């Protein structure tokens, strides 16, 4: 069995879906479990619907739902033109949208949107896309059964970012998949959406369909997990901001996990973890160029040392914590970390001195409670104008000269913090957000574009 996950751009419209279905058609001998995202931009639209509902703006919400409905009806019409299944598909889309309209209407009347209701609203994108694509696959002769991901992907009750319950998932996925494969060539399910054990709606966080795919792959012991997207694979940097990136043909699980965690949007940060548990290779492939080489993400011993990529995180915050009392250093560190752990705020980079700690963390987290706690024994300074750049590659800390060379490519901007991870695969810098893009381009140019520079007797890449 293989898992094939198709992101928003791979299912953006009827043309993209037709291409996607032909890619799936070429893999039927490997029993594909197809995991789909919502159509491109649909999740953003659903967020707008949720926002309008919470503001009680029913008119705006209804208009957005009309747009949602007509986009999916048009899609069904284009994919199923002249097919007897069209009427059924159209009715299903209309039913899903009218149920959403009623639900949103009730929220508008109530004037309050809980995370649970929000998760229910934004889960509709994947539900709609998988419904239409399932019909389209069947209409093209691929016998495909539909699986409700909410029955298999069980999470905690953190509705907008459920933490998967792996034991439950390991039990439910194989049962659901083997039942659905009976008499079928392929099965299809939704990425991103999940539920608690009590059946309340949850989602895995933005970009979570990659994570769904790897959880499913883990649960069925898949032969491979394929992440089909709109780029030729994992690249040396984000092609949206760096013009001359190169494709990376092979990369280790650790490198890919670190890249994703440190900002490379091509994979959800948690994607690699379930794959590593079962040592399942993950391939990143381009649905617009299916014959391309792509990137294989494999066990570390199959991967050579050296710099692989530069990633960045724009939305971070830098927190400086100064001890106000003369407590000993270990007591101070212990209280600081207890506060982060109690309030479930996770930290990316840390550097410490005698009575000061600097930390970076994802800027989307709610840090008020942590700051309140820390302020009882320390002065806390929070800076949201910074960004983080990470150079990633296996054993790069052993590459003499890399830090010096990278720092010299950053000569035009202030560097507020440097952190060399204990994992040996990551060296990160904190710079002003305003100079981040130029800095990423500069580091990339230096490491990948200029020349194969050498350091001592070891090549940097
Ligand atoms: P999907 O909708 O298929 O999940 P995403 O937009 O989530 O696609 O991820 C693919 C995008 O990730 C690419 O279009 C690219 O702009 C971005 N990206 C960021 N960093 C990298 C990188 N190092 N390699 C490849 N793509 C990257
Ligand atoms: N549709 C969801 C999102 O846009 C999940 C995904 O695409 O992976 O975040
Ligand atoms: Mg994605």
CSV table of C-alpha atoms and ligand atoms in Angstrom, one decimal:
chain,number,residue,atom,x,y,z
A,1,UNK,CA,0.0,0.0,0.0
A,2,UNK,CA,1.1,3.5,-0.6
A,3,UNK,CA,-0.2,6.9,0.6
A,4,UNK,CA,-0.6,9.6,-2.0
A,5,UNK,CA,-1.3,13.1,-0.6
A,6,UNK,CA,-2.4,15.9,-3.0
A,7,UNK,CA,-2.2,19.5,-1.7
A,8,UNK,CA,-4.5,22.4,-2.6
A,9,UNK,CA,-2.8,23.3,-5.9
A,10,UNK,CA,-2.9,19.7,-7.1
A,11,UNK,CA,-6.7,19.7,-6.7
A,12,UNK,CA,-7.2,23.4,-7.5
A,13,UNK,CA,-9.5,22.9,-10.5
A,14,UNK,CA,-10.8,20.3,-13.0
A,15,UNK,CA,-7.6,20.4,-15.0
A,16,UNK,CA,-5.4,19.8,-12.0
A,17,UNK,CA,-7.7,17.1,-10.7
A,18,UNK,CA,-7.7,15.3,-14.0
A,19,UNK,CA,-3.9,15.3,-13.9
A,20,UNK,CA,-4.0,14.1,-10.3
A,21,UNK,CA,-6.3,11.2,-11.2
A,22,UNK,CA,-4.1,10.1,-14.0
A,23,UNK,CA,-1.1,10.0,-11.6
A,24,UNK,CA,-3.2,7.9,-9.2
A,25,UNK,CA,-4.2,5.7,-12.2
A,26,UNK,CA,-0.5,4.9,-12.7
A,27,UNK,CA,-0.1,3.5,-9.2
A,28,UNK,CA,-3.1,1.2,-8.8
A,29,UNK,CA,-1.0,-1.9,-8.5
A,30,UNK,CA,0.4,-0.4,-5.3
A,31,UNK,CA,-3.1,0.0,-3.7
A,32,UNK,CA,-3.1,3.8,-3.2
A,33,UNK,CA,-4.7,5.5,-0.2
A,34,UNK,CA,-5.4,8.9,-1.6
A,35,UNK,CA,-5.4,11.8,0.9
A,36,UNK,CA,-6.7,15.2,-0.4
A,37,UNK,CA,-6.5,18.7,0.8
A,38,UNK,CA,-9.2,21.3,0.2
A,39,UNK,CA,-9.1,23.1,-3.2
A,40,UNK,CA,-6.5,25.8,-3.3
A,41,UNK,CA,-7.6,28.8,-1.2
A,42,UNK,CA,-10.8,27.1,0.1
A,43,UNK,CA,-9.5,26.8,3.7
A,44,UNK,CA,-8.8,30.6,3.7
A,45,UNK,CA,-12.3,31.1,2.5
A,46,UNK,CA,-13.7,28.9,5.3
A,47,UNK,CA,-11.7,31.0,7.8
A,48,UNK,CA,-13.4,34.1,6.4
A,49,UNK,CA,-16.8,32.3,6.9
A,50,UNK,CA,-15.9,31.5,10.5
A,51,UNK,CA,-14.8,35.1,11.1
A,52,UNK,CA,-18.0,36.5,9.6
A,53,UNK,CA,-20.0,34.1,11.8
A,54,UNK,CA,-18.2,35.2,14.9
A,55,UNK,CA,-18.9,38.8,14.0
A,56,UNK,CA,-22.5,37.9,13.5
A,57,UNK,CA,-22.3,39.0,9.8
A,58,UNK,CA,-24.6,36.5,8.2
A,59,UNK,CA,-24.8,38.3,4.9
A,60,UNK,CA,-21.1,38.1,4.3
A,61,UNK,CA,-21.0,34.5,5.5
A,62,UNK,CA,-23.8,33.5,3.1
A,63,UNK,CA,-22.1,35.2,0.2
A,64,UNK,CA,-18.9,33.3,0.9
A,65,UNK,CA,-20.8,30.0,1.2
A,66,UNK,CA,-22.4,30.8,-2.2
A,67,UNK,CA,-18.9,31.2,-3.7
A,68,UNK,CA,-17.8,27.9,-2.1
A,69,UNK,CA,-20.8,26.1,-3.5
A,70,UNK,CA,-20.6,27.5,-7.0
A,71,UNK,CA,-16.8,26.6,-7.2
A,72,UNK,CA,-17.5,23.0,-6.2
A,73,UNK,CA,-20.6,22.7,-8.4
A,74,UNK,CA,-18.7,24.0,-11.4
A,75,UNK,CA,-15.9,21.6,-10.6
A,76,UNK,CA,-18.3,18.6,-10.5
A,77,UNK,CA,-19.9,19.8,-13.8
A,78,UNK,CA,-16.5,20.0,-15.5
A,79,UNK,CA,-15.3,16.7,-14.2
A,80,UNK,CA,-18.5,14.7,-14.6
A,81,UNK,CA,-19.9,16.3,-17.8
A,82,UNK,CA,-22.3,13.8,-19.4
A,83,UNK,CA,-21.9,11.3,-16.6
A,84,UNK,CA,-24.9,9.9,-14.8
A,85,UNK,CA,-23.1,10.5,-11.4
A,86,UNK,CA,-23.2,14.3,-12.0
A,87,UNK,CA,-26.6,14.8,-10.5
A,88,UNK,CA,-25.7,12.9,-7.3
A,89,UNK,CA,-22.4,14.8,-6.9
A,90,UNK,CA,-24.2,18.2,-7.4
A,91,UNK,CA,-26.8,17.2,-4.8
A,92,UNK,CA,-24.1,16.2,-2.3
A,93,UNK,CA,-22.2,19.5,-2.7
A,94,UNK,CA,-25.4,21.5,-2.3
A,95,UNK,CA,-26.3,19.5,0.8
A,96,UNK,CA,-22.9,20.0,2.4
A,97,UNK,CA,-23.2,23.8,1.7
A,98,UNK,CA,-26.7,24.1,3.0
A,99,UNK,CA,-25.8,22.3,6.2
A,100,UNK,CA,-22.9,24.7,6.6
A,101,UNK,CA,-25.2,27.6,6.0
A,102,UNK,CA,-27.6,26.5,8.7
A,103,UNK,CA,-24.8,25.9,11.1
A,104,UNK,CA,-23.2,29.3,10.4
A,105,UNK,CA,-26.7,30.9,10.7
A,106,UNK,CA,-27.0,29.4,14.2
A,107,UNK,CA,-23.5,30.7,15.2
A,108,UNK,CA,-24.5,34.2,13.9
A,109,UNK,CA,-27.6,34.1,16.1
A,110,UNK,CA,-25.6,32.9,19.1
A,111,UNK,CA,-22.9,35.5,18.6
A,112,UNK,CA,-20.2,33.2,19.8
A,113,UNK,CA,-17.8,30.9,17.9
A,114,UNK,CA,-16.0,28.3,19.9
A,115,UNK,CA,-12.9,26.5,18.6
A,116,UNK,CA,-15.0,23.4,18.3
A,117,UNK,CA,-17.5,25.1,15.9
A,118,UNK,CA,-14.6,26.8,14.0
A,119,UNK,CA,-13.0,23.3,13.4
A,120,UNK,CA,-16.4,22.1,12.1
A,121,UNK,CA,-16.6,25.0,9.7
A,122,UNK,CA,-13.1,24.8,8.3
A,123,UNK,CA,-13.2,21.0,8.0
A,124,UNK,CA,-15.7,21.4,5.1
A,125,UNK,CA,-13.1,22.1,2.5
A,126,UNK,CA,-11.6,18.7,2.6
A,127,UNK,CA,-15.0,17.1,2.8
A,128,UNK,CA,-16.1,18.9,-0.3
A,129,UNK,CA,-12.9,18.2,-2.3
A,130,UNK,CA,-12.8,14.5,-1.4
A,131,UNK,CA,-16.5,14.1,-2.3
A,132,UNK,CA,-16.1,15.5,-5.8
A,133,UNK,CA,-12.8,13.8,-6.5
A,134,UNK,CA,-14.2,10.4,-5.4
A,135,UNK,CA,-16.9,10.8,-8.0
A,136,UNK,CA,-14.4,11.9,-10.6
A,137,UNK,CA,-12.1,8.9,-9.9
A,138,UNK,CA,-15.0,6.5,-10.3
A,139,UNK,CA,-16.2,8.2,-13.4
A,140,UNK,CA,-12.8,7.6,-14.9
A,141,UNK,CA,-12.9,3.9,-14.2
A,142,UNK,CA,-10.9,3.8,-10.9
A,143,UNK,CA,-13.2,2.1,-8.5
A,144,UNK,CA,-12.7,4.2,-5.4
A,145,UNK,CA,-14.3,4.0,-1.9
A,146,UNK,CA,-14.6,7.0,0.4
A,147,UNK,CA,-13.4,7.0,4.0
A,148,UNK,CA,-14.4,9.5,6.6
A,149,UNK,CA,-11.1,10.6,8.1
A,150,UNK,CA,-12.8,11.7,11.3
A,151,UNK,CA,-13.5,8.1,12.1
A,152,UNK,CA,-9.8,7.2,11.8
A,153,UNK,CA,-7.7,10.2,12.8
A,154,UNK,CA,-8.4,10.7,16.5
A,155,UNK,CA,-6.9,13.6,18.4
A,156,UNK,CA,-7.0,15.4,21.7
A,157,UNK,CA,-9.7,18.0,22.2
A,158,UNK,CA,-7.4,20.9,21.1
A,159,UNK,CA,-9.9,21.6,18.4
A,160,UNK,CA,-7.8,23.8,16.1
A,161,UNK,CA,-4.6,21.8,16.5
A,162,UNK,CA,-5.5,18.3,17.7
A,163,UNK,CA,-2.6,16.1,19.0
A,164,UNK,CA,-3.0,12.7,17.4
A,165,UNK,CA,-3.8,9.7,19.5
A,166,UNK,CA,-1.4,7.3,17.8
A,167,UNK,CA,-2.7,4.2,19.6
A,168,UNK,CA,-6.3,4.9,18.4
A,169,UNK,CA,-5.1,5.8,14.9
A,170,UNK,CA,-3.0,2.6,14.6
A,171,UNK,CA,-6.1,0.6,15.5
A,172,UNK,CA,-8.7,2.5,13.4
A,173,UNK,CA,-6.9,3.2,10.2
A,174,UNK,CA,-6.1,-0.4,9.1
A,175,UNK,CA,-9.6,-1.5,9.9
A,176,UNK,CA,-11.2,1.4,7.9
A,177,UNK,CA,-8.7,1.0,5.0
A,178,UNK,CA,-9.0,-2.7,4.6
A,179,UNK,CA,-12.9,-2.5,4.7
A,180,UNK,CA,-12.8,0.3,2.1
A,181,UNK,CA,-10.4,-1.6,-0.2
A,182,UNK,CA,-12.9,-4.5,-0.6
A,183,UNK,CA,-13.8,-4.5,-4.3
A,184,UNK,CA,-12.0,-1.2,-4.9
A,185,UNK,CA,-8.9,-0.1,-6.8
A,186,UNK,CA,-8.2,2.9,-4.5
A,187,UNK,CA,-9.6,4.6,-1.4
A,188,UNK,CA,-9.8,8.3,-0.8
A,189,UNK,CA,-10.0,10.3,2.4
A,190,UNK,CA,-9.5,13.8,3.7
A,191,UNK,CA,-6.3,15.4,4.9
A,192,UNK,CA,-6.3,17.9,7.8
A,193,UNK,CA,-9.6,16.8,9.5
A,194,UNK,CA,-10.0,14.7,12.5
A,195,UNK,CA,-12.1,14.2,15.6
A,196,UNK,CA,-11.8,13.5,19.3
A,197,UNK,CA,-12.6,10.1,20.6
A,198,UNK,CA,-16.1,11.5,21.4
A,199,UNK,CA,-16.6,12.5,17.8
A,200,UNK,CA,-16.1,16.2,18.2
A,201,UNK,CA,-14.6,17.9,15.2
A,202,UNK,CA,-10.9,18.8,15.3
A,203,UNK,CA,-8.2,19.7,12.7
A,204,UNK,CA,-4.5,19.2,12.6
A,205,UNK,CA,-3.4,22.8,12.1
A,206,UNK,CA,-2.7,24.7,8.9
A,207,UNK,CA,-1.0,22.5,6.2
A,208,UNK,CA,-2.1,19.5,8.3
A,209,UNK,CA,-2.9,17.2,5.3
A,210,UNK,CA,0.8,16.2,5.1
A,211,UNK,CA,0.5,15.1,8.7
A,212,UNK,CA,-2.7,13.1,8.0
A,213,UNK,CA,-0.9,11.3,5.2
A,214,UNK,CA,2.1,10.3,7.3
A,215,UNK,CA,-0.2,9.2,10.2
A,216,UNK,CA,-2.1,7.0,7.8
A,217,UNK,CA,1.1,5.7,6.3
A,218,UNK,CA,2.4,4.8,9.7
A,219,UNK,CA,-0.8,3.0,10.7
A,220,UNK,CA,-0.9,0.8,7.6
A,221,UNK,CA,2.9,0.3,7.4
A,222,UNK,CA,2.8,1.8,3.9
A,223,UNK,CA,5.5,1.1,1.4
A,224,UNK,CA,5.9,4.8,0.8
A,225,UNK,CA,4.3,8.2,1.5
A,226,UNK,CA,4.0,10.5,-1.5
A,227,UNK,CA,3.5,14.2,-1.0
A,228,UNK,CA,2.3,15.7,-4.3
A,229,UNK,CA,2.6,19.4,-4.5
A,230,UNK,CA,3.4,22.3,-6.8
A,231,UNK,CA,7.2,22.2,-6.7
A,232,UNK,CA,9.7,19.7,-8.0
A,233,UNK,CA,10.6,18.5,-4.5
A,234,UNK,CA,12.3,19.9,-1.4
A,235,UNK,CA,14.6,22.7,-2.6
A,236,UNK,CA,17.6,24.5,-1.3
A,237,UNK,CA,15.3,27.4,-0.2
A,238,UNK,CA,11.8,28.6,-0.6
A,239,UNK,CA,11.5,29.3,-4.4
A,240,UNK,CA,9.0,32.0,-3.6
A,241,UNK,CA,11.7,34.3,-2.2
A,242,UNK,CA,14.9,32.9,-3.6
A,243,UNK,CA,15.1,33.0,-7.4
A,244,UNK,CA,17.8,30.3,-8.1
A,245,UNK,CA,17.0,27.4,-5.8
A,246,UNK,CA,18.0,23.8,-6.7
A,247,UNK,CA,16.1,20.6,-6.1
A,248,UNK,CA,17.5,18.2,-3.4
A,249,UNK,CA,17.3,14.7,-4.6
A,250,UNK,CA,17.8,13.0,-1.2
A,251,UNK,CA,17.6,14.2,2.3
A,252,UNK,CA,17.4,12.5,5.7
A,253,UNK,CA,14.4,12.3,7.9
A,254,UNK,CA,16.2,14.6,10.5
A,255,UNK,CA,17.1,17.2,7.9
A,256,UNK,CA,13.6,17.3,6.5
A,257,UNK,CA,12.0,17.4,9.9
A,258,UNK,CA,14.3,20.3,10.9
A,259,UNK,CA,13.6,22.2,7.7
A,260,UNK,CA,9.9,21.8,8.2
A,261,UNK,CA,10.1,22.8,11.8
A,262,UNK,CA,12.2,25.8,11.0
A,263,UNK,CA,9.9,27.2,8.4
A,264,UNK,CA,10.0,25.3,5.0
A,265,UNK,CA,6.3,25.3,4.2
A,266,UNK,CA,6.6,22.4,1.8
A,267,UNK,CA,6.0,20.0,4.6
A,268,UNK,CA,3.9,20.3,7.8
A,269,UNK,CA,6.3,20.3,10.7
A,270,UNK,CA,5.1,17.0,12.1
A,271,UNK,CA,5.0,15.1,8.8
A,272,UNK,CA,8.2,13.2,9.3
A,273,UNK,CA,7.7,11.9,12.8
A,274,UNK,CA,5.2,9.1,12.0
A,275,UNK,CA,7.2,8.1,8.9
A,276,UNK,CA,10.4,7.7,11.0
A,277,UNK,CA,8.6,5.5,13.5
A,278,UNK,CA,8.1,2.9,10.7
A,279,UNK,CA,11.1,3.9,8.5
A,280,UNK,CA,8.8,4.7,5.6
A,281,UNK,CA,10.3,6.7,2.8
A,282,UNK,CA,8.6,10.0,2.0
A,283,UNK,CA,8.7,11.4,-1.5
A,284,UNK,CA,8.0,15.0,-2.4
A,285,UNK,CA,6.8,15.2,-6.0
A,286,UNK,CA,5.3,17.7,-8.4
A,287,UNK,CA,1.8,17.0,-9.7
A,288,UNK,CA,2.4,19.4,-12.5
A,289,UNK,CA,5.6,17.5,-13.5
A,290,UNK,CA,4.9,13.9,-12.5
A,291,UNK,CA,8.0,12.6,-14.3
A,292,UNK,CA,10.3,14.8,-12.4
A,293,UNK,CA,12.9,13.4,-10.0
A,294,UNK,CA,11.3,14.8,-6.8
A,295,UNK,CA,12.9,14.4,-3.4
A,296,UNK,CA,13.4,11.2,-1.4
A,297,UNK,CA,13.3,11.6,2.4
A,298,UNK,CA,15.1,8.6,3.8
A,299,UNK,CA,17.0,7.2,6.8
A,300,UNK,CA,20.1,9.2,7.7
A,301,UNK,CA,22.6,6.5,6.9
A,302,UNK,CA,21.6,6.7,3.2
A,303,UNK,CA,22.3,10.5,3.1
A,304,UNK,CA,25.6,12.3,2.8
A,305,UNK,CA,26.8,15.1,5.1
A,306,UNK,CA,26.7,18.7,4.1
A,307,UNK,CA,24.5,21.8,3.8
A,308,UNK,CA,21.1,21.0,2.2
A,309,UNK,CA,19.0,24.1,2.6
A,310,UNK,CA,18.3,27.5,4.1
A,311,UNK,CA,14.9,28.1,5.6
A,312,UNK,CA,13.3,31.0,7.4
A,313,UNK,CA,10.5,31.7,9.8
A,314,UNK,CA,9.0,35.2,9.6
A,315,UNK,CA,6.4,35.1,12.2
A,316,UNK,CA,8.4,34.5,15.4
A,317,UNK,CA,8.9,36.4,18.5
A,318,UNK,CA,12.2,36.9,20.4
A,319,UNK,CA,11.8,36.9,24.2
A,320,UNK,CA,14.5,38.2,26.5
A,321,UNK,CA,14.1,37.2,30.1
A,322,UNK,CA,16.3,39.0,32.7
A,323,UNK,CA,16.5,37.6,36.2
A,324,UNK,CA,15.5,40.4,38.7
A,325,UNK,CA,16.5,38.5,41.8
A,326,UNK,CA,19.8,36.9,42.6
A,327,UNK,CA,18.5,33.4,42.3
A,328,UNK,CA,21.0,30.8,41.3
A,329,UNK,CA,21.2,30.1,37.6
A,330,UNK,CA,19.8,26.6,37.7
A,331,UNK,CA,16.8,27.7,39.9
A,332,UNK,CA,16.2,30.5,37.4
A,333,UNK,CA,16.3,28.2,34.4
A,334,UNK,CA,14.1,25.7,36.1
A,335,UNK,CA,11.4,28.3,36.8
A,336,UNK,CA,11.5,29.7,33.3
A,337,UNK,CA,11.1,26.3,31.7
A,338,UNK,CA,8.4,25.3,34.2
A,339,UNK,CA,6.4,28.3,33.0
A,340,UNK,CA,6.7,27.4,29.4
A,341,UNK,CA,5.8,23.8,30.0
A,342,UNK,CA,2.8,24.7,32.2
A,343,UNK,CA,1.3,27.0,29.6
A,344,UNK,CA,2.2,24.7,26.7
A,345,UNK,CA,4.2,27.3,24.8
A,346,UNK,CA,6.9,25.6,22.7
A,347,UNK,CA,10.3,27.2,22.1
A,348,UNK,CA,12.5,27.1,19.0
A,349,UNK,CA,15.9,28.5,19.9
A,350,UNK,CA,17.5,29.3,23.3
A,351,UNK,CA,20.6,31.0,24.4
A,352,UNK,CA,21.6,31.8,27.9
A,353,UNK,CA,24.0,33.9,29.9
A,354,UNK,CA,24.5,34.4,33.6
A,355,UNK,CA,21.2,35.9,34.4
A,356,UNK,CA,19.5,36.3,31.0
A,357,UNK,CA,17.8,33.9,28.6
A,358,UNK,CA,16.9,34.7,25.0
A,359,UNK,CA,14.4,32.5,23.3
A,360,UNK,CA,12.5,32.4,20.0
A,361,UNK,CA,9.1,30.9,19.5
A,362,UNK,CA,6.4,30.7,16.9
A,363,UNK,CA,4.6,34.1,16.9
A,364,UNK,CA,1.1,32.5,16.6
A,365,UNK,CA,1.2,31.2,20.2
A,366,UNK,CA,-0.7,32.8,23.0
A,367,UNK,CA,2.1,33.9,25.4
A,368,UNK,CA,0.2,36.1,27.8
A,369,UNK,CA,0.0,33.5,30.6
A,370,UNK,CA,3.7,32.7,30.3
A,371,UNK,CA,4.7,36.3,30.4
A,372,UNK,CA,2.5,36.8,33.4
A,373,UNK,CA,4.1,33.9,35.2
A,374,UNK,CA,7.7,34.9,34.3
A,375,UNK,CA,7.0,38.5,35.3
A,376,UNK,CA,6.7,37.3,38.9
A,377,UNK,CA,10.5,36.7,39.1
A,378,UNK,CA,12.0,38.3,36.0
A,379,UNK,CA,11.8,41.2,33.6
A,380,UNK,CA,10.5,40.1,30.2
A,381,UNK,CA,11.0,41.8,26.9
A,382,UNK,CA,9.1,40.6,23.8
A,383,UNK,CA,10.2,41.6,20.3
A,384,UNK,CA,8.0,40.8,17.4
A,385,UNK,CA,10.1,42.5,14.7
A,386,UNK,CA,12.5,39.7,14.2
A,387,UNK,CA,12.8,36.7,11.9
A,388,UNK,CA,14.8,33.5,12.1
A,389,UNK,CA,17.0,32.0,9.4
A,390,UNK,CA,18.2,28.4,9.6
A,391,UNK,CA,21.0,26.6,7.6
A,392,UNK,CA,20.2,22.9,7.6
A,393,UNK,CA,22.3,19.9,6.7
A,394,UNK,CA,23.6,16.7,8.1
A,395,UNK,CA,26.6,17.1,10.4
A,396,UNK,CA,27.1,20.7,9.4
A,397,UNK,CA,28.5,21.5,12.8
A,398,UNK,CA,31.5,19.5,11.7
A,399,UNK,CA,32.1,21.7,8.7
A,400,UNK,CA,34.8,24.1,9.8
A,401,UNK,CA,34.3,27.5,8.5
A,402,UNK,CA,30.6,27.3,7.8
A,403,UNK,CA,29.6,29.6,10.6
A,404,UNK,CA,32.3,32.1,9.7
A,405,UNK,CA,31.3,32.0,6.0
A,406,UNK,CA,27.6,32.3,6.8
A,407,UNK,CA,28.2,35.1,9.1
A,408,UNK,CA,30.2,37.0,6.6
A,409,UNK,CA,27.3,36.6,4.1
A,410,UNK,CA,25.1,38.3,6.8
A,411,UNK,CA,27.5,41.2,7.1
A,412,UNK,CA,24.8,43.8,6.1
A,413,UNK,CA,22.4,43.0,8.9
A,414,UNK,CA,22.3,42.8,12.6
A,415,UNK,CA,22.3,39.3,14.1
A,416,UNK,CA,20.6,39.1,17.5
A,417,UNK,CA,21.1,35.5,18.3
A,418,UNK,CA,22.9,32.5,17.0
A,419,UNK,CA,22.0,29.0,17.9
A,420,UNK,CA,23.7,25.8,16.8
A,421,UNK,CA,21.4,23.0,17.6
A,422,UNK,CA,22.5,20.0,19.5
A,423,UNK,CA,21.1,17.9,16.7
A,424,UNK,CA,24.1,18.8,14.5
A,425,UNK,CA,21.8,19.6,11.6
A,426,UNK,CA,20.9,23.2,12.2
A,427,UNK,CA,22.5,26.6,12.7
A,428,UNK,CA,20.0,29.4,13.2
A,429,UNK,CA,20.3,33.2,13.3
A,430,UNK,CA,17.8,35.8,14.4
A,431,UNK,CA,17.8,39.0,12.3
A,432,UNK,CA,15.5,42.0,11.8
A,433,UNK,CA,12.3,41.0,10.0
A,434,UNK,CA,12.9,43.8,7.5
A,435,UNK,CA,16.2,42.4,6.4
A,436,UNK,CA,15.2,38.7,6.5
A,437,UNK,CA,14.4,38.2,2.8
A,438,UNK,CA,17.6,39.8,1.6
A,439,UNK,CA,19.5,37.8,4.2
A,440,UNK,CA,18.1,34.5,3.1
A,441,UNK,CA,18.9,35.3,-0.6
A,442,UNK,CA,22.4,36.3,0.5
A,443,UNK,CA,23.1,33.2,2.5
A,444,UNK,CA,21.6,31.0,-0.2
A,445,UNK,CA,23.8,32.7,-2.9
A,446,UNK,CA,26.8,32.2,-0.7
A,447,UNK,CA,26.1,28.6,0.0
A,448,UNK,CA,24.6,27.3,-3.2
A,449,UNK,CA,25.1,29.7,-6.1
A,450,UNK,CA,28.5,31.3,-6.0
A,451,UNK,CA,31.1,28.6,-6.2
A,452,UNK,CA,31.9,25.4,-4.4
A,453,UNK,CA,33.9,26.9,-1.7
A,454,UNK,CA,35.9,24.8,0.5
A,455,UNK,CA,36.7,25.0,4.2
A,456,UNK,CA,39.9,23.2,5.3
A,457,UNK,CA,39.8,19.8,3.7
A,458,UNK,CA,36.0,19.5,3.9
A,459,UNK,CA,33.6,20.7,1.3
A,460,UNK,CA,30.7,22.7,2.7
A,461,UNK,CA,28.3,21.0,0.3
B,1,LIG,P1,0.4,22.1,-0.8
B,1,LIG,O1,-0.8,22.9,-1.0
B,1,LIG,O2,0.7,21.1,-1.9
B,1,LIG,O3,0.5,21.4,0.5
B,1,LIG,P2,2.2,24.2,0.1
B,1,LIG,O4,1.9,25.5,-0.5
B,1,LIG,O5,1.7,23.9,1.5
B,1,LIG,O6,1.6,23.1,-0.9
B,1,LIG,O7,3.8,23.8,0.0
B,1,LIG,C1,4.5,24.0,-1.2
B,1,LIG,C2,5.2,25.3,-1.2
B,1,LIG,O8,6.2,25.3,-0.2
B,1,LIG,C3,5.9,25.6,-2.5
B,1,LIG,O9,5.1,26.2,-3.5
B,1,LIG,C4,7.0,26.6,-2.0
B,1,LIG,O10,6.7,27.9,-2.2
B,1,LIG,C5,7.0,26.4,-0.5
B,1,LIG,N1,8.4,26.1,0.1
B,1,LIG,C6,9.0,26.7,1.1
B,1,LIG,N2,10.2,26.3,1.3
B,1,LIG,C7,10.4,25.3,0.4
B,1,LIG,C8,11.5,24.5,0.1
B,1,LIG,N3,12.7,24.5,0.8
B,1,LIG,N4,11.4,23.6,-0.9
B,1,LIG,C9,10.3,23.5,-1.7
B,1,LIG,N5,9.2,24.3,-1.4
B,1,LIG,C10,9.3,25.2,-0.4
B,2,LIG,N1,-6.5,22.7,3.7
B,2,LIG,C1,-5.7,22.9,4.9
B,2,LIG,C2,-4.9,24.2,4.8
B,2,LIG,O1,-5.1,24.9,3.9
B,2,LIG,C3,-4.8,21.7,5.1
B,2,LIG,C4,-3.8,21.5,4.0
B,2,LIG,O2,-3.9,22.0,2.9
B,2,LIG,O3,-2.8,20.7,4.2
B,2,LIG,O4,-4.3,24.5,5.8
B,3,LIG,MG1,1.0,22.1,2.4
